[in-house]
Coordinates of C-alpha atoms in Angstrom, one line a residue:
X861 CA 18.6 -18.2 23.5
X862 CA 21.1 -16.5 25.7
X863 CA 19.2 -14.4 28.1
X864 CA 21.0 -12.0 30.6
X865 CA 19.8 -12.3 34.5
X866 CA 19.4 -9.6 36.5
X867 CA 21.0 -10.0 39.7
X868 CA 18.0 -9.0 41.5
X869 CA 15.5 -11.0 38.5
X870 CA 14.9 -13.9 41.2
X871 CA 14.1 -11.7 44.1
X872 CA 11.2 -10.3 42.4
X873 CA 7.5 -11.3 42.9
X874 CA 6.5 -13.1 39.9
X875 CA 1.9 -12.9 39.6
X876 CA 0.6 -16.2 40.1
X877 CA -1.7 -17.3 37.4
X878 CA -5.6 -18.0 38.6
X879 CA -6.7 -21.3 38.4
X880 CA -9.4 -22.3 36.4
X881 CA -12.1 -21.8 38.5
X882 CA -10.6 -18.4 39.8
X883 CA -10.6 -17.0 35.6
X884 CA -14.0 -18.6 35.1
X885 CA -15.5 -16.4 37.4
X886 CA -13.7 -13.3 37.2
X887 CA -14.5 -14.1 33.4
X888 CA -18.1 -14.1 34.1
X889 CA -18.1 -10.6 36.7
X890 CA -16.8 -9.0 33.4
X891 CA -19.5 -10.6 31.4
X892 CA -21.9 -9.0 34.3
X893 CA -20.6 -5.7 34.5
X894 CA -20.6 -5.4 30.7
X895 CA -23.8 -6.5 30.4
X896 CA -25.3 -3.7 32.9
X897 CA -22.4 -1.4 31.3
X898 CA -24.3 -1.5 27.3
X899 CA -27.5 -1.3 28.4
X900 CA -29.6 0.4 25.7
X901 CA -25.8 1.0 24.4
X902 CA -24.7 -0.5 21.6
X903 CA -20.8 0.2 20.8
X904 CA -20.6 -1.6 17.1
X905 CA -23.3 0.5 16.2
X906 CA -22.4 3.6 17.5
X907 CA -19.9 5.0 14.3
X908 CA -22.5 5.3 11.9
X909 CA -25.4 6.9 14.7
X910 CA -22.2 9.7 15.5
X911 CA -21.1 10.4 11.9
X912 CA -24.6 10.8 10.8
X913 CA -24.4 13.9 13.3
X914 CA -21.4 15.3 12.4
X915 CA -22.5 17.9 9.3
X916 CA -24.8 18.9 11.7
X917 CA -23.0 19.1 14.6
X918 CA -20.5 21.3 12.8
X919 CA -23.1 23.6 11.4
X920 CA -24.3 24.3 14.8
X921 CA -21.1 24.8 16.0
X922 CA -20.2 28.1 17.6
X923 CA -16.7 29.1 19.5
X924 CA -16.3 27.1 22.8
X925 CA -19.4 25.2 22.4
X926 CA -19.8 20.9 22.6
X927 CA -20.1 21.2 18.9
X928 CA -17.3 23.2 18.3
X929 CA -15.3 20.0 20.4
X930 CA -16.8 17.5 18.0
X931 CA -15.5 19.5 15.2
X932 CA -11.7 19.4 16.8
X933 CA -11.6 15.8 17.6
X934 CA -13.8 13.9 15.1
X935 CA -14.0 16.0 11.8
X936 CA -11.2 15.3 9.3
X937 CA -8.6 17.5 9.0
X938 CA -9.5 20.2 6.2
X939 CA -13.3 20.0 7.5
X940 CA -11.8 21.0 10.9
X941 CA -10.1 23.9 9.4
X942 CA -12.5 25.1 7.2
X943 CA -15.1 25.0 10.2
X944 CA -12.3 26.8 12.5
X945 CA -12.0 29.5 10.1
X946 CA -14.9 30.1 10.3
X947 CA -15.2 30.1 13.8
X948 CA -12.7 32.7 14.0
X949 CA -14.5 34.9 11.5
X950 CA -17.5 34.6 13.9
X951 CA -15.5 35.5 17.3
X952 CA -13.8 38.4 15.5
X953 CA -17.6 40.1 14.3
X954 CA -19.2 39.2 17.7
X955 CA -15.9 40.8 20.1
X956 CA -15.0 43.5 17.5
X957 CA -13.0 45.5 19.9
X958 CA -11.6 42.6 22.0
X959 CA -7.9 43.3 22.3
X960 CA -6.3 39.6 23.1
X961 CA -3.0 40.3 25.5
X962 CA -0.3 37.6 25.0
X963 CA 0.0 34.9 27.8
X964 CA 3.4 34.3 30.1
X965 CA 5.8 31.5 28.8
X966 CA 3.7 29.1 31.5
X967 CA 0.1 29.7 29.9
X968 CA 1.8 28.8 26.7
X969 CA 3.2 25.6 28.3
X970 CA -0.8 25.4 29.6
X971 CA -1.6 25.5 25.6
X972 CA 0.9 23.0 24.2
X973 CA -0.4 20.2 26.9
X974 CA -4.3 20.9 26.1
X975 CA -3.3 20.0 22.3
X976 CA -1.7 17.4 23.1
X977 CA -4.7 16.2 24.9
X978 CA -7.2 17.1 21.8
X979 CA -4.9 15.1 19.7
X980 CA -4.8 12.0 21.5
X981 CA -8.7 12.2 22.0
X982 CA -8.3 12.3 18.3
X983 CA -5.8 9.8 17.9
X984 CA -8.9 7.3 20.4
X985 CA -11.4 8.0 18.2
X986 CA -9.4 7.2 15.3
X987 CA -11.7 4.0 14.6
X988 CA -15.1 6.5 14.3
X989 CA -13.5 8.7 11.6
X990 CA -12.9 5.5 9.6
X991 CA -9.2 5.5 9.5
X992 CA -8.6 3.1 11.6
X993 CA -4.8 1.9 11.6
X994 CA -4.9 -0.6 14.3
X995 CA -7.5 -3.3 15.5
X996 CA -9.4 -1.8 18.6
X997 CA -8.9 -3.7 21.7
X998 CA -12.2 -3.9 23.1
X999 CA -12.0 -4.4 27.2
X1000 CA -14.1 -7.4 27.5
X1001 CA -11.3 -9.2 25.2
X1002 CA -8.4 -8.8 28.2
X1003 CA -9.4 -11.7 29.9
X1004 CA -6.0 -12.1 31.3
X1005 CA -6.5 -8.8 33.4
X1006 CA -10.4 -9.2 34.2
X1007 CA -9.5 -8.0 37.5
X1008 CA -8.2 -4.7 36.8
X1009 CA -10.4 -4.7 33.6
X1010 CA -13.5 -4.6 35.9
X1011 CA -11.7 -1.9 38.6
X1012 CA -11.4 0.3 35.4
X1013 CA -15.1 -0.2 34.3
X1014 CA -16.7 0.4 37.7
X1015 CA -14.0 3.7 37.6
X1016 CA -15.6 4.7 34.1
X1017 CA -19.1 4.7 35.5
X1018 CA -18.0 6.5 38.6
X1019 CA -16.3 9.2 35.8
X1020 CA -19.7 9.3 33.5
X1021 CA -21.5 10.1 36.1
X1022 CA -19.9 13.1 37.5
X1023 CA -19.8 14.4 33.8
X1024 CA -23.1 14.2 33.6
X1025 CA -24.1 16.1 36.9
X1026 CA -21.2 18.6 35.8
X1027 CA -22.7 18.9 32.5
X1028 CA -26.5 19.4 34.2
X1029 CA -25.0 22.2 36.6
X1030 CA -23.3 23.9 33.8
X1031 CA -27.0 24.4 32.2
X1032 CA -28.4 25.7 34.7
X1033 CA -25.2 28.2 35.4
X1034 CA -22.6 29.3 32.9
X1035 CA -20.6 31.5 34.5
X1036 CA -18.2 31.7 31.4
X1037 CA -15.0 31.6 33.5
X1038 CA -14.0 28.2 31.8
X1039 CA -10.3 27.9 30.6
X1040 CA -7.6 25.5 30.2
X1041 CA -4.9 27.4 32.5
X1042 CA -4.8 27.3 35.8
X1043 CA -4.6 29.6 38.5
X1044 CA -1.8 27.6 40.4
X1045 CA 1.9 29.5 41.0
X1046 CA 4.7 27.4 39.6
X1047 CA 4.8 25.0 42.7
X1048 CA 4.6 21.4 43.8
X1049 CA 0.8 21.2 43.2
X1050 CA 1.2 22.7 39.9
X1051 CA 3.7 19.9 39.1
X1052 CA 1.9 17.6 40.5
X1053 CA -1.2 18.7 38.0
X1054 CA 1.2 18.6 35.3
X1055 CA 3.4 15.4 36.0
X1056 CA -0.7 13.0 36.4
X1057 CA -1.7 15.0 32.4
X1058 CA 1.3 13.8 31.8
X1059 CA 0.4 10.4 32.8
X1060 CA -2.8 10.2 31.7
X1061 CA -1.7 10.8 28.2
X1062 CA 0.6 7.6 28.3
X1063 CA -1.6 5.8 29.8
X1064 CA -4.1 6.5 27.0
X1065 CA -1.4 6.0 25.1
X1066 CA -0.9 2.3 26.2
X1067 CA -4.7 1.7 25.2
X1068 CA -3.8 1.5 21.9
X1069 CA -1.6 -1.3 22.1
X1070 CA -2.3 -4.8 23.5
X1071 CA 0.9 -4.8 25.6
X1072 CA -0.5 -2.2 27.5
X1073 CA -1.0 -3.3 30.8
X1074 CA 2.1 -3.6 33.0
X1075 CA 1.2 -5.7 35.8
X1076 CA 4.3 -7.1 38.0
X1077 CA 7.7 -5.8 39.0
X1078 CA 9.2 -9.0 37.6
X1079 CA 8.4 -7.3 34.0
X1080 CA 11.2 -4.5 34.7
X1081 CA 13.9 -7.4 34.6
X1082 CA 16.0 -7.5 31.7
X1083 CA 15.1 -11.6 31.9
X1084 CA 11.4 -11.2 31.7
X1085 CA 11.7 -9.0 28.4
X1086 CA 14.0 -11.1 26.8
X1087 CA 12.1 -14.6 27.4
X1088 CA 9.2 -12.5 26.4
X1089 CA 10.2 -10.8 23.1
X1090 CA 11.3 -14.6 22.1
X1091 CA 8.0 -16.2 23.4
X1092 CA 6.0 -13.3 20.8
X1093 CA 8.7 -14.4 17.9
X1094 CA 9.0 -17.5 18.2
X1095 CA 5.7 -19.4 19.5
X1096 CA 2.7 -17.2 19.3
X1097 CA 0.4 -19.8 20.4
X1098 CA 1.9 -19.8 23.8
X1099 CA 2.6 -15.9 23.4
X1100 CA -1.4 -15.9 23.4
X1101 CA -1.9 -18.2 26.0
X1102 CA 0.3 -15.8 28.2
X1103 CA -2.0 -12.9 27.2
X1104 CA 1.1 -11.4 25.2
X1105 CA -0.4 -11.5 21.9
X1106 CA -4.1 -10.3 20.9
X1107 CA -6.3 -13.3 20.2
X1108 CA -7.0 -13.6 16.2
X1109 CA -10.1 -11.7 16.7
X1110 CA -11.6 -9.4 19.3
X1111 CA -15.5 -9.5 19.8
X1112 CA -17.0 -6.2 19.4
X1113 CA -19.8 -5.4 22.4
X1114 CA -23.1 -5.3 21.7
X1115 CA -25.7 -3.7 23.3
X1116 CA -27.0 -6.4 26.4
X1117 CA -30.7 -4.5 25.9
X1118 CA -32.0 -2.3 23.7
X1119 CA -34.3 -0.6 25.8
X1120 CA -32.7 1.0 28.6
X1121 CA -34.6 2.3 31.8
X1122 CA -34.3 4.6 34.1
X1123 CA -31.1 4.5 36.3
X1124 CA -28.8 2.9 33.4
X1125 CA -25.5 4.5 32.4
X1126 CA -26.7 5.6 29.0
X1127 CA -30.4 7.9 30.5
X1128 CA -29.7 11.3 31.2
X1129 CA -31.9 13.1 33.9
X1130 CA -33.8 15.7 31.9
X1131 CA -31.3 18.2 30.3
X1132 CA -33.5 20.3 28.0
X1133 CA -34.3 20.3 24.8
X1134 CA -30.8 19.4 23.1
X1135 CA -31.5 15.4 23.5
X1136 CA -29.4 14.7 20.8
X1137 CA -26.5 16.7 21.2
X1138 CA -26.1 15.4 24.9
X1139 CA -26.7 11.9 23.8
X1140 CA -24.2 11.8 21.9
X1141 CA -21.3 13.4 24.3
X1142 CA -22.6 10.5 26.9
X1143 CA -22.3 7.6 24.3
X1144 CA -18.7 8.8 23.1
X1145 CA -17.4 8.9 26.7
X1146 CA -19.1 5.3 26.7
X1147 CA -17.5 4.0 23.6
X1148 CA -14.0 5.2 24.7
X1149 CA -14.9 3.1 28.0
X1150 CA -15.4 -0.1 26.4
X1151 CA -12.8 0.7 23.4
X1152 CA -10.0 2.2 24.9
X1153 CA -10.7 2.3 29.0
X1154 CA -10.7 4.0 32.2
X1155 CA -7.8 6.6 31.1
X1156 CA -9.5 7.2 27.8
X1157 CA -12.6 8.5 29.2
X1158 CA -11.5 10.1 31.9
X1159 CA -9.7 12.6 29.2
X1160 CA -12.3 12.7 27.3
X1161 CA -14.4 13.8 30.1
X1162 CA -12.2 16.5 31.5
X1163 CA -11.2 18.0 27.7
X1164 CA -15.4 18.3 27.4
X1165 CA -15.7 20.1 30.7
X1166 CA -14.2 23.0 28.8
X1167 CA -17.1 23.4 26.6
X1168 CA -20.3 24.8 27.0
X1169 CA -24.0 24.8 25.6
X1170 CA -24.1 28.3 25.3
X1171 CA -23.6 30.9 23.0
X1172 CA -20.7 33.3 24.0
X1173 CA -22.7 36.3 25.6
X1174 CA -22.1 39.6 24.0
X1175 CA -20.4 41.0 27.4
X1176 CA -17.7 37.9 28.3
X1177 CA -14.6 38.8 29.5
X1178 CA -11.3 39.3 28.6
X1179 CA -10.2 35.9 29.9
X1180 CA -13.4 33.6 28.4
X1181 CA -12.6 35.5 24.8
X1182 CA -8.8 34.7 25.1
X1183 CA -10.1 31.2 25.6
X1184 CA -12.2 31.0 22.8
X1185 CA -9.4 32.7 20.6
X1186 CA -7.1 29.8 21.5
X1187 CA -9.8 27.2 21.1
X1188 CA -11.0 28.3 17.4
X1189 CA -7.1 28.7 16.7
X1190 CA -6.3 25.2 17.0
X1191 CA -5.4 22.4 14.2
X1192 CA -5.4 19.3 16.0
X1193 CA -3.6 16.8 13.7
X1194 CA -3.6 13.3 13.9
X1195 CA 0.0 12.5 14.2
X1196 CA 0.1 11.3 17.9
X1197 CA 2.6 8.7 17.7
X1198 CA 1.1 5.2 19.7
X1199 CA 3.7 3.1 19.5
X1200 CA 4.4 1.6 23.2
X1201 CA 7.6 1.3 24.6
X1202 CA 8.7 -1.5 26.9
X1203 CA 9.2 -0.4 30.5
X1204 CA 13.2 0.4 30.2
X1205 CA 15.2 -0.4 27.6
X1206 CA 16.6 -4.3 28.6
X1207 CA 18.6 -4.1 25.2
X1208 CA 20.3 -1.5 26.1
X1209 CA 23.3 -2.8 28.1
X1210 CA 24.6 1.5 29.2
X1211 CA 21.0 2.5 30.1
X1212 CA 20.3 -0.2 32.0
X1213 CA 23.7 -1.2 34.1
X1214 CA 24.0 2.5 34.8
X1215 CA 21.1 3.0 36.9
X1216 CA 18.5 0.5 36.9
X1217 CA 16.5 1.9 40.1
X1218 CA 15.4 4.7 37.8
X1219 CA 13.6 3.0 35.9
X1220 CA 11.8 0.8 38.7
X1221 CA 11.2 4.7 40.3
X1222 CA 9.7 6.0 36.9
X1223 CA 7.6 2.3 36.6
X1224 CA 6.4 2.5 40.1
X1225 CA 5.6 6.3 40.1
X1226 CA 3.7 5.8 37.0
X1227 CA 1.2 3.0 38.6
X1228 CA 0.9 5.0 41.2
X1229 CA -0.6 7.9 39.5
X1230 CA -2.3 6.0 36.8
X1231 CA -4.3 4.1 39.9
X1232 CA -5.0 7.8 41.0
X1233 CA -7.5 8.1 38.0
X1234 CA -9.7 5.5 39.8
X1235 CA -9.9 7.3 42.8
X1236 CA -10.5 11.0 41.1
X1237 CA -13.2 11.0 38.9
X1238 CA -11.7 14.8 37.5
X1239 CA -8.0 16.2 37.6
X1240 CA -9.9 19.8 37.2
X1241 CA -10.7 21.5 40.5
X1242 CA -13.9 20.5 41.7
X1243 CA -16.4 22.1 44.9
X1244 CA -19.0 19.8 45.2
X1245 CA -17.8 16.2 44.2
X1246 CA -20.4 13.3 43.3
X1247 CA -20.4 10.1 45.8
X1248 CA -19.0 7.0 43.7
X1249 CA -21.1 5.3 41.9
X1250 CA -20.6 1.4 41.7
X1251 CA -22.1 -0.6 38.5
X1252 CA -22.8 -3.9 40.4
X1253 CA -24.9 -3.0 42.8

């Protein structure tokens, strides 16, 4: 096979492979925190509990609410619309003399990236609608990244949990000031906002894939992606050994207990009387943990933040209505495209002899900001943070 070298390819730091030992006990911390993780949780069971809800959940549903966000990211398509039409009829005979003043080109921009982030919640929980078009790659079957497997679990917890005490806090105050643009000038903090959405969505993205998890520098070298594009082609077996091919078949987690107690991931503090509803918002996050991983979850989480368990009171204001006029106005398809691209395009001799430091900038900017998921449990402004929460203890 002739393989171009990078002049640089031999300068880079190639990962060292654990030794047996080393894998057989990161192996079994995954095993651990997995088990704690599915407490009274079981993920190959939860499809049918959440469809069973869904005619019900979309009866309920009223503008803005956590059953209108079922509706938009787990109904099919013409049930979706139906329901939103519906919706609209509602908002228009509740806020009859509502006059709805057009947004700047910015809060439009605001718009297209919170559709973007329905769809892609949409495209994760593909599997629960039944039309599934790719295997799910469960986390406990990455055993070649157990390390950073476990780092994204223990970040997942940390993330649950703050949704849950945000969720709690909303109950007892709705302010209905709840919106998906933000009160940022066009700035460097804006684009900061904008630039880690932007990453997060790619990073969910990747989850979809096997080949998702970039891990070295030496991957960026036109050598690497050669020798491994061959490997995947030519000898699969080793391709698997090497992590670069799914095994044959992924084992689905089960739940390690079916009881769980109190202090376990999937018990709520008391919340009311809507048991059911909440229940199932705290298991989807949980399945998105354990199906898709830290990035998945951490959407899903901050997408549900901008839903409520109230009714929309008769006296809201101008910008909570504009909110719940966008909301009931969108048709979130399911035409996310989750094909994976390699880190820079090593086939293409122009792109990649004319600059090749921009793609090492773009590969290590987007690590860095993807590792600032595990350290922010929220990318929404937040007073009163919750202290982390670690699964192992």
């Amino acid at each position: 096979v002739d393989i171009p070298v990078d002049n640089d390819a031999a300068f880079r730091k190639i990962p060292e492979k654990p030794t047996k030992g080393a894998a057989m006990h990161r192996n079994g911390n995954l095993e651990f925190l997995m088990d704690k993780f599915t407490r009274g949780f079981d993920p190959s069971t939860f499809k049918t509990e959440l469809m069973a809800e869904i005619p019900e959940l979309t009866r309920n549903a009223l503008p803005g609410s956590y059953e209108h966000f079922f509706v938009i990211i787990l109904e099919n398509y013409d049930n979706m619309e139906k329901a939103q039409q519906e919706l609209q009829e509602w908002l228009c005979k509740r806020y009859p003399k509502a006059t709805i003043t057009p947004y700047i080109a910015t809060n439009k921009m605001e718009e297209g990236y919170f559709l973007d982030e329905l769809e892609m919640l949409r495209k994760l929980l593909e599997p629960l609608r039944g039309n599934q078009r790719k295997p799910i790659f469960w986390i406990n079957s990455r055993h070649m990244h157990c390390d950073r497997v476990c780092e994204q679990l223990e970040a997942s917890v940390t993330v649950i949990e703050e949704f849950k005490r945000d969720v709690l806090a909303a109950l007892e105050k709705d302010r209905e000031d709840k919106t998906c643009y933000t009160a940022l000038p066009v700035s460097n903090p804006r684009t900061s906002i904008v630039s880690m959405k932007e990453i997060r969505i790619e990073a969910c993205r990747a989850t979809l894939n096997w080949d998702g998890f970039v891990q070295a520098e030496i991957e960026l070298s036109r050598f690497y992606q050669y020798y491994k594009n061959d490997v995947i082609q030519n000898r699969p077996t080793k391709a698997r050994e090497e992590g670069w091919l799914p095994p044959f078949a992924t084992e689905v987690p089960r739940s390690s207990s079916e009881m769980a107690r109190e202090g376990d991931l999937v018990v709520w503090p008391a919340h009311g009387n809507n048991k059911k509803l909440f229940n199932l918002l705290l298991k989807t996050a949980m399945w998105l943990s354990v199906a898709r991983g830290l990035a998945a979850v951490h959407l899903f989480c901050d997408i549900a933040r901008h839903f409520t368990a109230r009714e929309p009171s008769g006296v809201a204001s101008e910008d909570y209505i504009r909110f719940l006029s966008y909301l009931v106005h969108v048709r979130a398809t399911d035409r996310v495209n989750s094909n994976l691209s390699t880190p820079f395009p090593y086939n293409d001799k122009t792109l990649t002899g004319g600059n090749p430091d921009y793609f090492d900038d773009v590969w290590r900017t987007n690590r860095t900001l993807t590792a600032k998921l595990t350290d922010h449990p929220s990318l929404l402004e937040k007073k009163n943070p919750a202290p982390p929460f670690i699964l192992s203890r």
